[in-house]
């Protein structure tokens, strides 16, 4: 069984992921996962030495093409699942972004 928990804070070095609840023009933004047939909110893994806010900004751009946006921290979350990280609790940071402008698609 998968368990999700929310925290006010956590040691920075434990944060492995950033996920971003995203809105643009008052509509939620989802991304089609390239390896699955699912729609998901933008997010991904933190690179070594990367600030977690920079992770969120990078993932938001890479997955949506967002160029101009306001972004803020919401909270720390954790996921414990038997098929992830050998069943141990893994931590990430949840963000909210309001996108003003996306990259043009040609």
PDB file of N, CA and C in Angstrom:
ATOM      1  N   UNK A   1       0.834  -1.177   0.000  1.00  0.00           N
ATOM      2  CA  UNK A   1       0.000   0.000   0.000  1.00  0.00           C
ATOM      3  C   UNK A   1       0.889   1.254   0.000  1.00  0.00           C
ATOM      4  N   UNK A   2       0.543   2.218  -0.816  1.00  0.00           N
ATOM      5  CA  UNK A   2       1.282   3.473  -0.891  1.00  0.00           C
ATOM      6  C   UNK A   2       0.752   4.448   0.154  1.00  0.00           C
ATOM      7  N   UNK A   3       1.686   5.098   0.857  1.00  0.00           N
ATOM      8  CA  UNK A   3       1.307   6.065   1.883  1.00  0.00           C
ATOM      9  C   UNK A   3       1.958   7.409   1.555  1.00  0.00           C
ATOM     10  N   UNK A   4       1.175   8.473   1.581  1.00  0.00           N
ATOM     11  CA  UNK A   4       1.660   9.825   1.341  1.00  0.00           C
ATOM     12  C   UNK A   4       1.443  10.641   2.606  1.00  0.00           C
ATOM     13  N   UNK A   5       2.485  11.383   3.013  1.00  0.00           N
ATOM     14  CA  UNK A   5       2.404  12.246   4.193  1.00  0.00           C
ATOM     15  C   UNK A   5       2.856  13.644   3.808  1.00  0.00           C
ATOM     16  N   UNK A   6       2.422  14.633   4.572  1.00  0.00           N
ATOM     17  CA  UNK A   6       2.811  16.021   4.343  1.00  0.00           C
ATOM     18  C   UNK A   6       3.455  16.581   5.600  1.00  0.00           C
ATOM     19  N   UNK A   7       4.492  17.409   5.400  1.00  0.00           N
ATOM     20  CA  UNK A   7       5.265  17.981   6.499  1.00  0.00           C
ATOM     21  C   UNK A   7       5.446  19.480   6.272  1.00  0.00           C
ATOM     22  N   UNK A   8       5.651  20.210   7.349  1.00  0.00           N
ATOM     23  CA  UNK A   8       5.948  21.637   7.229  1.00  0.00           C
ATOM     24  C   UNK A   8       7.379  21.872   6.767  1.00  0.00           C
ATOM     25  N   UNK A   9       8.314  21.021   7.214  1.00  0.00           N
ATOM     26  CA  UNK A   9       9.710  21.158   6.801  1.00  0.00           C
ATOM     27  C   UNK A   9      10.422  19.825   6.947  1.00  0.00           C
ATOM     28  N   UNK A  10      11.646  19.787   6.405  1.00  0.00           N
ATOM     29  CA  UNK A  10      12.443  18.565   6.420  1.00  0.00           C
ATOM     30  C   UNK A  10      13.882  18.966   6.139  1.00  0.00           C
ATOM     31  N   UNK A  11      14.834  18.158   6.548  1.00  0.00           N
ATOM     32  CA  UNK A  11      16.234  18.419   6.229  1.00  0.00           C
ATOM     33  C   UNK A  11      16.390  18.470   4.717  1.00  0.00           C
ATOM     34  N   UNK A  12      17.029  19.531   4.227  1.00  0.00           N
ATOM     35  CA  UNK A  12      17.166  19.765   2.794  1.00  0.00           C
ATOM     36  C   UNK A  12      17.771  18.572   2.061  1.00  0.00           C
ATOM     37  N   UNK A  13      18.767  17.941   2.652  1.00  0.00           N
ATOM     38  CA  UNK A  13      19.452  16.841   1.956  1.00  0.00           C
ATOM     39  C   UNK A  13      18.550  15.625   1.723  1.00  0.00           C
ATOM     40  N   UNK A  14      17.418  15.550   2.406  1.00  0.00           N
ATOM     41  CA  UNK A  14      16.486  14.432   2.208  1.00  0.00           C
ATOM     42  C   UNK A  14      15.540  14.657   1.025  1.00  0.00           C
ATOM     43  N   UNK A  15      15.456  15.887   0.524  1.00  0.00           N
ATOM     44  CA  UNK A  15      14.521  16.205  -0.555  1.00  0.00           C
ATOM     45  C   UNK A  15      15.079  15.732  -1.890  1.00  0.00           C
ATOM     46  N   UNK A  16      14.417  14.734  -2.479  1.00  0.00           N
ATOM     47  CA  UNK A  16      14.896  14.119  -3.714  1.00  0.00           C
ATOM     48  C   UNK A  16      14.099  14.554  -4.940  1.00  0.00           C
ATOM     49  N   UNK A  17      12.909  15.104  -4.756  1.00  0.00           N
ATOM     50  CA  UNK A  17      12.014  15.421  -5.860  1.00  0.00           C
ATOM     51  C   UNK A  17      11.397  16.799  -5.681  1.00  0.00           C
ATOM     52  N   UNK A  18      10.952  17.352  -6.788  1.00  0.00           N
ATOM     53  CA  UNK A  18      10.125  18.559  -6.780  1.00  0.00           C
ATOM     54  C   UNK A  18       8.922  18.277  -7.667  1.00  0.00           C
ATOM     55  N   UNK A  19       7.729  18.572  -7.171  1.00  0.00           N
ATOM     56  CA  UNK A  19       6.514  18.486  -7.983  1.00  0.00           C
ATOM     57  C   UNK A  19       5.811  19.839  -7.904  1.00  0.00           C
ATOM     58  N   UNK A  20       5.194  20.215  -9.023  1.00  0.00           N
ATOM     59  CA  UNK A  20       4.687  21.572  -9.126  1.00  0.00           C
ATOM     60  C   UNK A  20       3.229  21.557  -9.573  1.00  0.00           C
ATOM     61  N   UNK A  21       2.323  21.913  -8.677  1.00  0.00           N
ATOM     62  CA  UNK A  21       0.934  22.137  -9.066  1.00  0.00           C
ATOM     63  C   UNK A  21       0.951  23.420  -9.882  1.00  0.00           C
ATOM     64  N   UNK A  22       0.466  23.352 -11.107  1.00  0.00           N
ATOM     65  CA  UNK A  22       0.654  24.455 -12.047  1.00  0.00           C
ATOM     66  C   UNK A  22      -0.670  24.917 -12.630  1.00  0.00           C
ATOM     67  N   UNK A  23      -0.837  26.235 -12.688  1.00  0.00           N
ATOM     68  CA  UNK A  23      -2.004  26.833 -13.344  1.00  0.00           C
ATOM     69  C   UNK A  23      -1.521  27.854 -14.366  1.00  0.00           C
ATOM     70  N   UNK A  24      -2.290  27.998 -15.433  1.00  0.00           N
ATOM     71  CA  UNK A  24      -2.064  29.032 -16.435  1.00  0.00           C
ATOM     72  C   UNK A  24      -3.432  29.491 -16.902  1.00  0.00           C
ATOM     73  N   UNK A  25      -3.653  30.772 -16.909  1.00  0.00           N
ATOM     74  CA  UNK A  25      -4.950  31.343 -17.273  1.00  0.00           C
ATOM     75  C   UNK A  25      -6.083  30.668 -16.495  1.00  0.00           C
ATOM     76  N   UNK A  26      -5.816  30.446 -15.198  1.00  0.00           N
ATOM     77  CA  UNK A  26      -6.774  29.867 -14.253  1.00  0.00           C
ATOM     78  C   UNK A  26      -7.175  28.422 -14.582  1.00  0.00           C
ATOM     79  N   UNK A  27      -6.336  27.707 -15.347  1.00  0.00           N
ATOM     80  CA  UNK A  27      -6.560  26.296 -15.663  1.00  0.00           C
ATOM     81  C   UNK A  27      -5.341  25.502 -15.207  1.00  0.00           C
ATOM     82  N   UNK A  28      -5.580  24.294 -14.711  1.00  0.00           N
ATOM     83  CA  UNK A  28      -4.475  23.441 -14.282  1.00  0.00           C
ATOM     84  C   UNK A  28      -3.722  22.900 -15.489  1.00  0.00           C
ATOM     85  N   UNK A  29      -2.415  22.730 -15.316  1.00  0.00           N
ATOM     86  CA  UNK A  29      -1.542  22.232 -16.373  1.00  0.00           C
ATOM     87  C   UNK A  29      -1.083  20.825 -16.004  1.00  0.00           C
ATOM     88  N   UNK A  30      -1.256  19.885 -16.936  1.00  0.00           N
ATOM     89  CA  UNK A  30      -0.800  18.509 -16.773  1.00  0.00           C
ATOM     90  C   UNK A  30       0.116  18.142 -17.927  1.00  0.00           C
ATOM     91  N   UNK A  31       0.957  17.145 -17.721  1.00  0.00           N
ATOM     92  CA  UNK A  31       1.889  16.676 -18.737  1.00  0.00           C
ATOM     93  C   UNK A  31       1.630  15.200 -19.000  1.00  0.00           C
ATOM     94  N   UNK A  32       1.655  14.816 -20.266  1.00  0.00           N
ATOM     95  CA  UNK A  32       1.514  13.401 -20.607  1.00  0.00           C
ATOM     96  C   UNK A  32       2.875  12.752 -20.392  1.00  0.00           C
ATOM     97  N   UNK A  33       2.900  11.713 -19.569  1.00  0.00           N
ATOM     98  CA  UNK A  33       4.154  11.025 -19.270  1.00  0.00           C
ATOM     99  C   UNK A  33       4.628  10.277 -20.511  1.00  0.00           C
ATOM    100  N   UNK A  34       5.922  10.422 -20.855  1.00  0.00           N
ATOM    101  CA  UNK A  34       6.443   9.832 -22.087  1.00  0.00           C
ATOM    102  C   UNK A  34       6.502   8.308 -22.065  1.00  0.00           C
ATOM    103  N   UNK A  35       6.594   7.694 -20.881  1.00  0.00           N
ATOM    104  CA  UNK A  35       6.710   6.239 -20.786  1.00  0.00           C
ATOM    105  C   UNK A  35       5.415   5.545 -20.361  1.00  0.00           C
ATOM    106  N   UNK A  36       4.408   6.340 -19.972  1.00  0.00           N
ATOM    107  CA  UNK A  36       3.137   5.759 -19.527  1.00  0.00           C
ATOM    108  C   UNK A  36       2.003   6.496 -20.218  1.00  0.00           C
ATOM    109  N   UNK A  37       0.837   5.953 -20.125  1.00  0.00           N
ATOM    110  CA  UNK A  37      -0.340   6.582 -20.716  1.00  0.00           C
ATOM    111  C   UNK A  37      -1.101   7.347 -19.630  1.00  0.00           C
ATOM    112  N   UNK A  38      -0.369   8.244 -18.937  1.00  0.00           N
ATOM    113  CA  UNK A  38      -0.970   8.972 -17.828  1.00  0.00           C
ATOM    114  C   UNK A  38      -0.684  10.466 -17.968  1.00  0.00           C
ATOM    115  N   UNK A  39      -1.564  11.261 -17.377  1.00  0.00           N
ATOM    116  CA  UNK A  39      -1.385  12.709 -17.285  1.00  0.00           C
ATOM    117  C   UNK A  39      -0.966  13.011 -15.859  1.00  0.00           C
ATOM    118  N   UNK A  40       0.087  13.799 -15.698  1.00  0.00           N
ATOM    119  CA  UNK A  40       0.662  14.049 -14.386  1.00  0.00           C
ATOM    120  C   UNK A  40       0.999  15.524 -14.235  1.00  0.00           C
ATOM    121  N   UNK A  41       1.200  15.946 -12.985  1.00  0.00           N
ATOM    122  CA  UNK A  41       1.655  17.318 -12.780  1.00  0.00           C
ATOM    123  C   UNK A  41       3.168  17.350 -13.024  1.00  0.00           C
ATOM    124  N   UNK A  42       3.700  18.501 -13.441  1.00  0.00           N
ATOM    125  CA  UNK A  42       5.136  18.595 -13.697  1.00  0.00           C
ATOM    126  C   UNK A  42       5.954  18.299 -12.444  1.00  0.00           C
ATOM    127  N   UNK A  43       7.119  17.722 -12.652  1.00  0.00           N
ATOM    128  CA  UNK A  43       8.011  17.454 -11.536  1.00  0.00           C
ATOM    129  C   UNK A  43       9.072  16.449 -11.915  1.00  0.00           C
ATOM    130  N   UNK A  44      10.030  16.268 -11.014  1.00  0.00           N
ATOM    131  CA  UNK A  44      11.081  15.301 -11.283  1.00  0.00           C
ATOM    132  C   UNK A  44      12.145  15.280 -10.216  1.00  0.00           C
ATOM    133  N   UNK A  45      13.202  14.529 -10.522  1.00  0.00           N
ATOM    134  CA  UNK A  45      14.301  14.296  -9.590  1.00  0.00           C
ATOM    135  C   UNK A  45      15.222  15.502  -9.485  1.00  0.00           C
ATOM    136  N   UNK A  46      15.723  15.673  -8.309  1.00  0.00           N
ATOM    137  CA  UNK A  46      16.714  16.716  -8.001  1.00  0.00           C
ATOM    138  C   UNK A  46      18.084  16.225  -8.447  1.00  0.00           C
ATOM    139  N   UNK A  47      18.823  17.078  -9.141  1.00  0.00           N
ATOM    140  CA  UNK A  47      20.180  16.728  -9.548  1.00  0.00           C
ATOM    141  C   UNK A  47      21.147  16.998  -8.407  1.00  0.00           C
ATOM    142  N   UNK A  48      22.272  16.292  -8.398  1.00  0.00           N
ATOM    143  CA  UNK A  48      23.250  16.446  -7.323  1.00  0.00           C
ATOM    144  C   UNK A  48      23.726  17.892  -7.230  1.00  0.00           C
ATOM    145  N   UNK A  49      23.676  18.450  -6.016  1.00  0.00           N
ATOM    146  CA  UNK A  49      24.125  19.811  -5.763  1.00  0.00           C
ATOM    147  C   UNK A  49      23.120  20.885  -6.150  1.00  0.00           C
ATOM    148  N   UNK A  50      21.951  20.499  -6.638  1.00  0.00           N
ATOM    149  CA  UNK A  50      20.950  21.460  -7.099  1.00  0.00           C
ATOM    150  C   UNK A  50      20.062  21.914  -5.939  1.00  0.00           C
ATOM    151  N   UNK A  51      19.781  23.198  -5.882  1.00  0.00           N
ATOM    152  CA  UNK A  51      18.826  23.749  -4.929  1.00  0.00           C
ATOM    153  C   UNK A  51      17.430  23.241  -5.307  1.00  0.00           C
ATOM    154  N   UNK A  52      16.612  22.891  -4.337  1.00  0.00           N
ATOM    155  CA  UNK A  52      15.293  22.295  -4.626  1.00  0.00           C
ATOM    156  C   UNK A  52      14.386  23.270  -5.393  1.00  0.00           C
ATOM    157  N   UNK A  53      14.506  24.577  -5.150  1.00  0.00           N
ATOM    158  CA  UNK A  53      13.737  25.558  -5.925  1.00  0.00           C
ATOM    159  C   UNK A  53      14.199  25.552  -7.385  1.00  0.00           C
ATOM    160  N   UNK A  54      15.500  25.424  -7.599  1.00  0.00           N
ATOM    161  CA  UNK A  54      16.027  25.344  -8.965  1.00  0.00           C
ATOM    162  C   UNK A  54      15.545  24.073  -9.658  1.00  0.00           C
ATOM    163  N   UNK A  55      15.423  22.991  -8.905  1.00  0.00           N
ATOM    164  CA  UNK A  55      14.865  21.757  -9.460  1.00  0.00           C
ATOM    165  C   UNK A  55      13.454  22.006  -9.962  1.00  0.00           C
ATOM    166  N   UNK A  56      12.649  22.661  -9.145  1.00  0.00           N
ATOM    167  CA  UNK A  56      11.256  22.935  -9.522  1.00  0.00           C
ATOM    168  C   UNK A  56      11.188  23.803 -10.770  1.00  0.00           C
ATOM    169  N   UNK A  57      11.986  24.846 -10.820  1.00  0.00           N
ATOM    170  CA  UNK A  57      11.985  25.740 -11.983  1.00  0.00           C
ATOM    171  C   UNK A  57      12.444  25.015 -13.239  1.00  0.00           C
ATOM    172  N   UNK A  58      13.489  24.208 -13.124  1.00  0.00           N
ATOM    173  CA  UNK A  58      14.003  23.457 -14.265  1.00  0.00           C
ATOM    174  C   UNK A  58      12.973  22.453 -14.775  1.00  0.00           C
ATOM    175  N   UNK A  59      12.390  21.694 -13.855  1.00  0.00           N
ATOM    176  CA  UNK A  59      11.399  20.694 -14.252  1.00  0.00           C
ATOM    177  C   UNK A  59      10.164  21.349 -14.868  1.00  0.00           C
ATOM    178  N   UNK A  60       9.739  22.476 -14.313  1.00  0.00           N
ATOM    179  CA  UNK A  60       8.580  23.183 -14.863  1.00  0.00           C
ATOM    180  C   UNK A  60       8.859  23.601 -16.303  1.00  0.00           C
ATOM    181  N   UNK A  61      10.041  24.142 -16.550  1.00  0.00           N
ATOM    182  CA  UNK A  61      10.391  24.541 -17.911  1.00  0.00           C
ATOM    183  C   UNK A  61      10.510  23.314 -18.823  1.00  0.00           C
ATOM    184  N   UNK A  62      11.258  22.295 -18.396  1.00  0.00           N
ATOM    185  CA  UNK A  62      11.485  21.111 -19.237  1.00  0.00           C
ATOM    186  C   UNK A  62      10.184  20.401 -19.601  1.00  0.00           C
ATOM    187  N   UNK A  63       9.244  20.351 -18.678  1.00  0.00           N
ATOM    188  CA  UNK A  63       8.031  19.576 -18.915  1.00  0.00           C
ATOM    189  C   UNK A  63       6.882  20.381 -19.508  1.00  0.00           C
ATOM    190  N   UNK A  64       6.923  21.716 -19.380  1.00  0.00           N
ATOM    191  CA  UNK A  64       5.799  22.518 -19.896  1.00  0.00           C
ATOM    192  C   UNK A  64       6.223  23.617 -20.854  1.00  0.00           C
ATOM    193  N   UNK A  65       7.485  23.994 -20.841  1.00  0.00           N
ATOM    194  CA  UNK A  65       7.927  25.123 -21.635  1.00  0.00           C
ATOM    195  C   UNK A  65       7.618  26.463 -20.993  1.00  0.00           C
ATOM    196  N   UNK A  66       7.293  26.466 -19.710  1.00  0.00           N
ATOM    197  CA  UNK A  66       6.985  27.716 -19.005  1.00  0.00           C
ATOM    198  C   UNK A  66       8.211  28.620 -18.959  1.00  0.00           C
ATOM    199  N   UNK A  67       8.044  29.864 -19.422  1.00  0.00           N
ATOM    200  CA  UNK A  67       9.138  30.836 -19.431  1.00  0.00           C
ATOM    201  C   UNK A  67       9.010  31.863 -18.319  1.00  0.00           C
ATOM    202  N   UNK A  68       7.812  32.357 -18.104  1.00  0.00           N
ATOM    203  CA  UNK A  68       7.560  33.350 -17.060  1.00  0.00           C
ATOM    204  C   UNK A  68       6.519  32.785 -16.102  1.00  0.00           C
ATOM    205  N   UNK A  69       6.854  32.797 -14.814  1.00  0.00           N
ATOM    206  CA  UNK A  69       5.932  32.242 -13.831  1.00  0.00           C
ATOM    207  C   UNK A  69       6.289  32.722 -12.439  1.00  0.00           C
ATOM    208  N   UNK A  70       5.294  32.702 -11.572  1.00  0.00           N
ATOM    209  CA  UNK A  70       5.492  32.895 -10.139  1.00  0.00           C
ATOM    210  C   UNK A  70       5.441  31.506  -9.530  1.00  0.00           C
ATOM    211  N   UNK A  71       6.377  31.211  -8.639  1.00  0.00           N
ATOM    212  CA  UNK A  71       6.421  29.882  -8.016  1.00  0.00           C
ATOM    213  C   UNK A  71       6.664  30.044  -6.527  1.00  0.00           C
ATOM    214  N   UNK A  72       5.998  29.195  -5.741  1.00  0.00           N
ATOM    215  CA  UNK A  72       6.167  29.264  -4.285  1.00  0.00           C
ATOM    216  C   UNK A  72       6.142  27.869  -3.682  1.00  0.00           C
ATOM    217  N   UNK A  73       6.811  27.740  -2.541  1.00  0.00           N
ATOM    218  CA  UNK A  73       6.815  26.489  -1.781  1.00  0.00           C
ATOM    219  C   UNK A  73       5.436  26.265  -1.164  1.00  0.00           C
ATOM    220  N   UNK A  74       5.003  25.021  -1.148  1.00  0.00           N
ATOM    221  CA  UNK A  74       3.761  24.669  -0.458  1.00  0.00           C
ATOM    222  C   UNK A  74       4.103  23.877   0.802  1.00  0.00           C
ATOM    223  N   UNK A  75       4.737  22.727   0.631  1.00  0.00           N
ATOM    224  CA  UNK A  75       5.102  21.892   1.771  1.00  0.00           C
ATOM    225  C   UNK A  75       5.991  20.742   1.320  1.00  0.00           C
ATOM    226  N   UNK A  76       6.528  20.046   2.284  1.00  0.00           N
ATOM    227  CA  UNK A  76       7.271  18.810   2.038  1.00  0.00           C
ATOM    228  C   UNK A  76       6.263  17.672   2.020  1.00  0.00           C
ATOM    229  N   UNK A  77       6.504  16.689   1.142  1.00  0.00           N
ATOM    230  CA  UNK A  77       5.666  15.495   1.121  1.00  0.00           C
ATOM    231  C   UNK A  77       6.577  14.272   1.137  1.00  0.00           C
ATOM    232  N   UNK A  78       6.021  13.145   1.513  1.00  0.00           N
ATOM    233  CA  UNK A  78       6.784  11.894   1.432  1.00  0.00           C
ATOM    234  C   UNK A  78       5.890  10.807   0.858  1.00  0.00           C
ATOM    235  N   UNK A  79       6.545   9.844   0.239  1.00  0.00           N
ATOM    236  CA  UNK A  79       5.849   8.681  -0.306  1.00  0.00           C
ATOM    237  C   UNK A  79       6.562   7.444   0.219  1.00  0.00           C
ATOM    238  N   UNK A  80       5.782   6.523   0.739  1.00  0.00           N
ATOM    239  CA  UNK A  80       6.294   5.216   1.133  1.00  0.00           C
ATOM    240  C   UNK A  80       5.492   4.186   0.356  1.00  0.00           C
ATOM    241  N   UNK A  81       6.189   3.404  -0.458  1.00  0.00           N
ATOM    242  CA  UNK A  81       5.530   2.402  -1.287  1.00  0.00           C
ATOM    243  C   UNK A  81       6.448   1.190  -1.399  1.00  0.00           C
ATOM    244  N   UNK A  82       5.874   0.001  -1.382  1.00  0.00           N
ATOM    245  CA  UNK A  82       6.698  -1.205  -1.426  1.00  0.00           C
ATOM    246  C   UNK A  82       7.552  -1.313  -2.689  1.00  0.00           C
ATOM    247  N   UNK A  83       7.110  -0.695  -3.796  1.00  0.00           N
ATOM    248  CA  UNK A  83       7.836  -0.808  -5.063  1.00  0.00           C
ATOM    249  C   UNK A  83       8.750   0.387  -5.346  1.00  0.00           C
ATOM    250  N   UNK A  84       8.919   1.289  -4.373  1.00  0.00           N
ATOM    251  CA  UNK A  84       9.801   2.455  -4.520  1.00  0.00           C
ATOM    252  C   UNK A  84      10.835   2.474  -3.403  1.00  0.00           C
ATOM    253  N   UNK A  85      12.107   2.668  -3.766  1.00  0.00           N
ATOM    254  CA  UNK A  85      13.171   2.837  -2.785  1.00  0.00           C
ATOM    255  C   UNK A  85      13.143   1.752  -1.707  1.00  0.00           C
ATOM    256  N   UNK A  86      12.921   0.528  -2.129  1.00  0.00           N
ATOM    257  CA  UNK A  86      12.894  -0.628  -1.211  1.00  0.00           C
ATOM    258  C   UNK A  86      11.900  -0.443  -0.070  1.00  0.00           C
ATOM    259  N   UNK A  87      10.838   0.301  -0.324  1.00  0.00           N
ATOM    260  CA  UNK A  87       9.797   0.499   0.679  1.00  0.00           C
ATOM    261  C   UNK A  87      10.110   1.577   1.693  1.00  0.00           C
ATOM    262  N   UNK A  88      11.244   2.269   1.534  1.00  0.00           N
ATOM    263  CA  UNK A  88      11.566   3.317   2.503  1.00  0.00           C
ATOM    264  C   UNK A  88      10.885   4.629   2.102  1.00  0.00           C
ATOM    265  N   UNK A  89      10.711   5.493   3.084  1.00  0.00           N
ATOM    266  CA  UNK A  89      10.060   6.780   2.877  1.00  0.00           C
ATOM    267  C   UNK A  89      10.983   7.695   2.066  1.00  0.00           C
ATOM    268  N   UNK A  90      10.474   8.277   0.978  1.00  0.00           N
ATOM    269  CA  UNK A  90      11.246   9.236   0.187  1.00  0.00           C
ATOM    270  C   UNK A  90      10.550  10.590   0.244  1.00  0.00           C
ATOM    271  N   UNK A  91      11.348  11.661   0.201  1.00  0.00           N
ATOM    272  CA  UNK A  91      10.833  13.004   0.440  1.00  0.00           C
ATOM    273  C   UNK A  91      10.991  13.894  -0.781  1.00  0.00           C
ATOM    274  N   UNK A  92      10.027  14.799  -0.948  1.00  0.00           N
ATOM    275  CA  UNK A  92      10.072  15.787  -2.012  1.00  0.00           C
ATOM    276  C   UNK A  92       9.451  17.083  -1.535  1.00  0.00           C
ATOM    277  N   UNK A  93       9.554  18.112  -2.383  1.00  0.00           N
ATOM    278  CA  UNK A  93       8.962  19.408  -2.066  1.00  0.00           C
ATOM    279  C   UNK A  93       7.843  19.671  -3.057  1.00  0.00           C
ATOM    280  N   UNK A  94       6.707  20.092  -2.538  1.00  0.00           N
ATOM    281  CA  UNK A  94       5.555  20.451  -3.351  1.00  0.00           C
ATOM    282  C   UNK A  94       5.551  21.962  -3.546  1.00  0.00           C
ATOM    283  N   UNK A  95       5.364  22.392  -4.797  1.00  0.00           N
ATOM    284  CA  UNK A  95       5.341  23.804  -5.160  1.00  0.00           C
ATOM    285  C   UNK A  95       4.026  24.135  -5.846  1.00  0.00           C
ATOM    286  N   UNK A  96       3.738  25.430  -5.952  1.00  0.00           N
ATOM    287  CA  UNK A  96       2.630  25.925  -6.768  1.00  0.00           C
ATOM    288  C   UNK A  96       3.194  26.972  -7.714  1.00  0.00           C
ATOM    289  N   UNK A  97       2.821  26.885  -8.995  1.00  0.00           N
ATOM    290  CA  UNK A  97       3.280  27.873  -9.978  1.00  0.00           C
ATOM    291  C   UNK A  97       2.094  28.415 -10.757  1.00  0.00           C
ATOM    292  N   UNK A  98       2.156  29.713 -11.012  1.00  0.00           N
ATOM    293  CA  UNK A  98       1.194  30.394 -11.870  1.00  0.00           C
ATOM    294  C   UNK A  98       1.981  30.861 -13.098  1.00  0.00           C
ATOM    295  N   UNK A  99       1.713  30.236 -14.245  1.00  0.00           N
ATOM    296  CA  UNK A  99       2.477  30.510 -15.458  1.00  0.00           C
ATOM    297  C   UNK A  99       1.867  31.683 -16.208  1.00  0.00           C
ATOM    298  N   UNK A 100       2.729  32.626 -16.560  1.00  0.00           N
ATOM    299  CA  UNK A 100       2.315  33.810 -17.320  1.00  0.00           C
ATOM    300  C   UNK A 100       2.558  33.628 -18.814  1.00  0.00           C
ATOM    301  N   UNK A 101       3.612  32.869 -19.181  1.00  0.00           N
ATOM    302  CA  UNK A 101       3.994  32.748 -20.587  1.00  0.00           C
ATOM    303  C   UNK A 101       4.693  31.411 -20.818  1.00  0.00           C
ATOM    304  N   UNK A 102       4.329  30.734 -21.912  1.00  0.00           N
ATOM    305  CA  UNK A 102       4.974  29.497 -22.331  1.00  0.00           C
ATOM    306  C   UNK A 102       5.834  29.760 -23.568  1.00  0.00           C
ATOM    307  N   UNK A 103       6.821  28.912 -23.748  1.00  0.00           N
ATOM    308  CA  UNK A 103       7.645  28.919 -24.944  1.00  0.00           C
ATOM    309  C   UNK A 103       6.758  28.656 -26.161  1.00  0.00           C
ATOM    310  N   UNK A 104       7.020  29.337 -27.251  1.00  0.00           N
ATOM    311  CA  UNK A 104       6.238  29.123 -28.474  1.00  0.00           C
ATOM    312  C   UNK A 104       6.598  27.789 -29.092  1.00  0.00           C
ATOM    313  N   UNK A 105       5.582  27.084 -29.592  1.00  0.00           N
ATOM    314  CA  UNK A 105       5.795  25.813 -30.272  1.00  0.00           C
ATOM    315  C   UNK A 105       5.720  26.084 -31.767  1.00  0.00           C
ATOM    316  N   UNK A 106       6.744  25.627 -32.483  1.00  0.00           N
ATOM    317  CA  UNK A 106       6.747  25.861 -33.931  1.00  0.00           C
ATOM    318  C   UNK A 106       6.560  24.586 -34.699  1.00  0.00           C
TER     319      UNK A 106
END
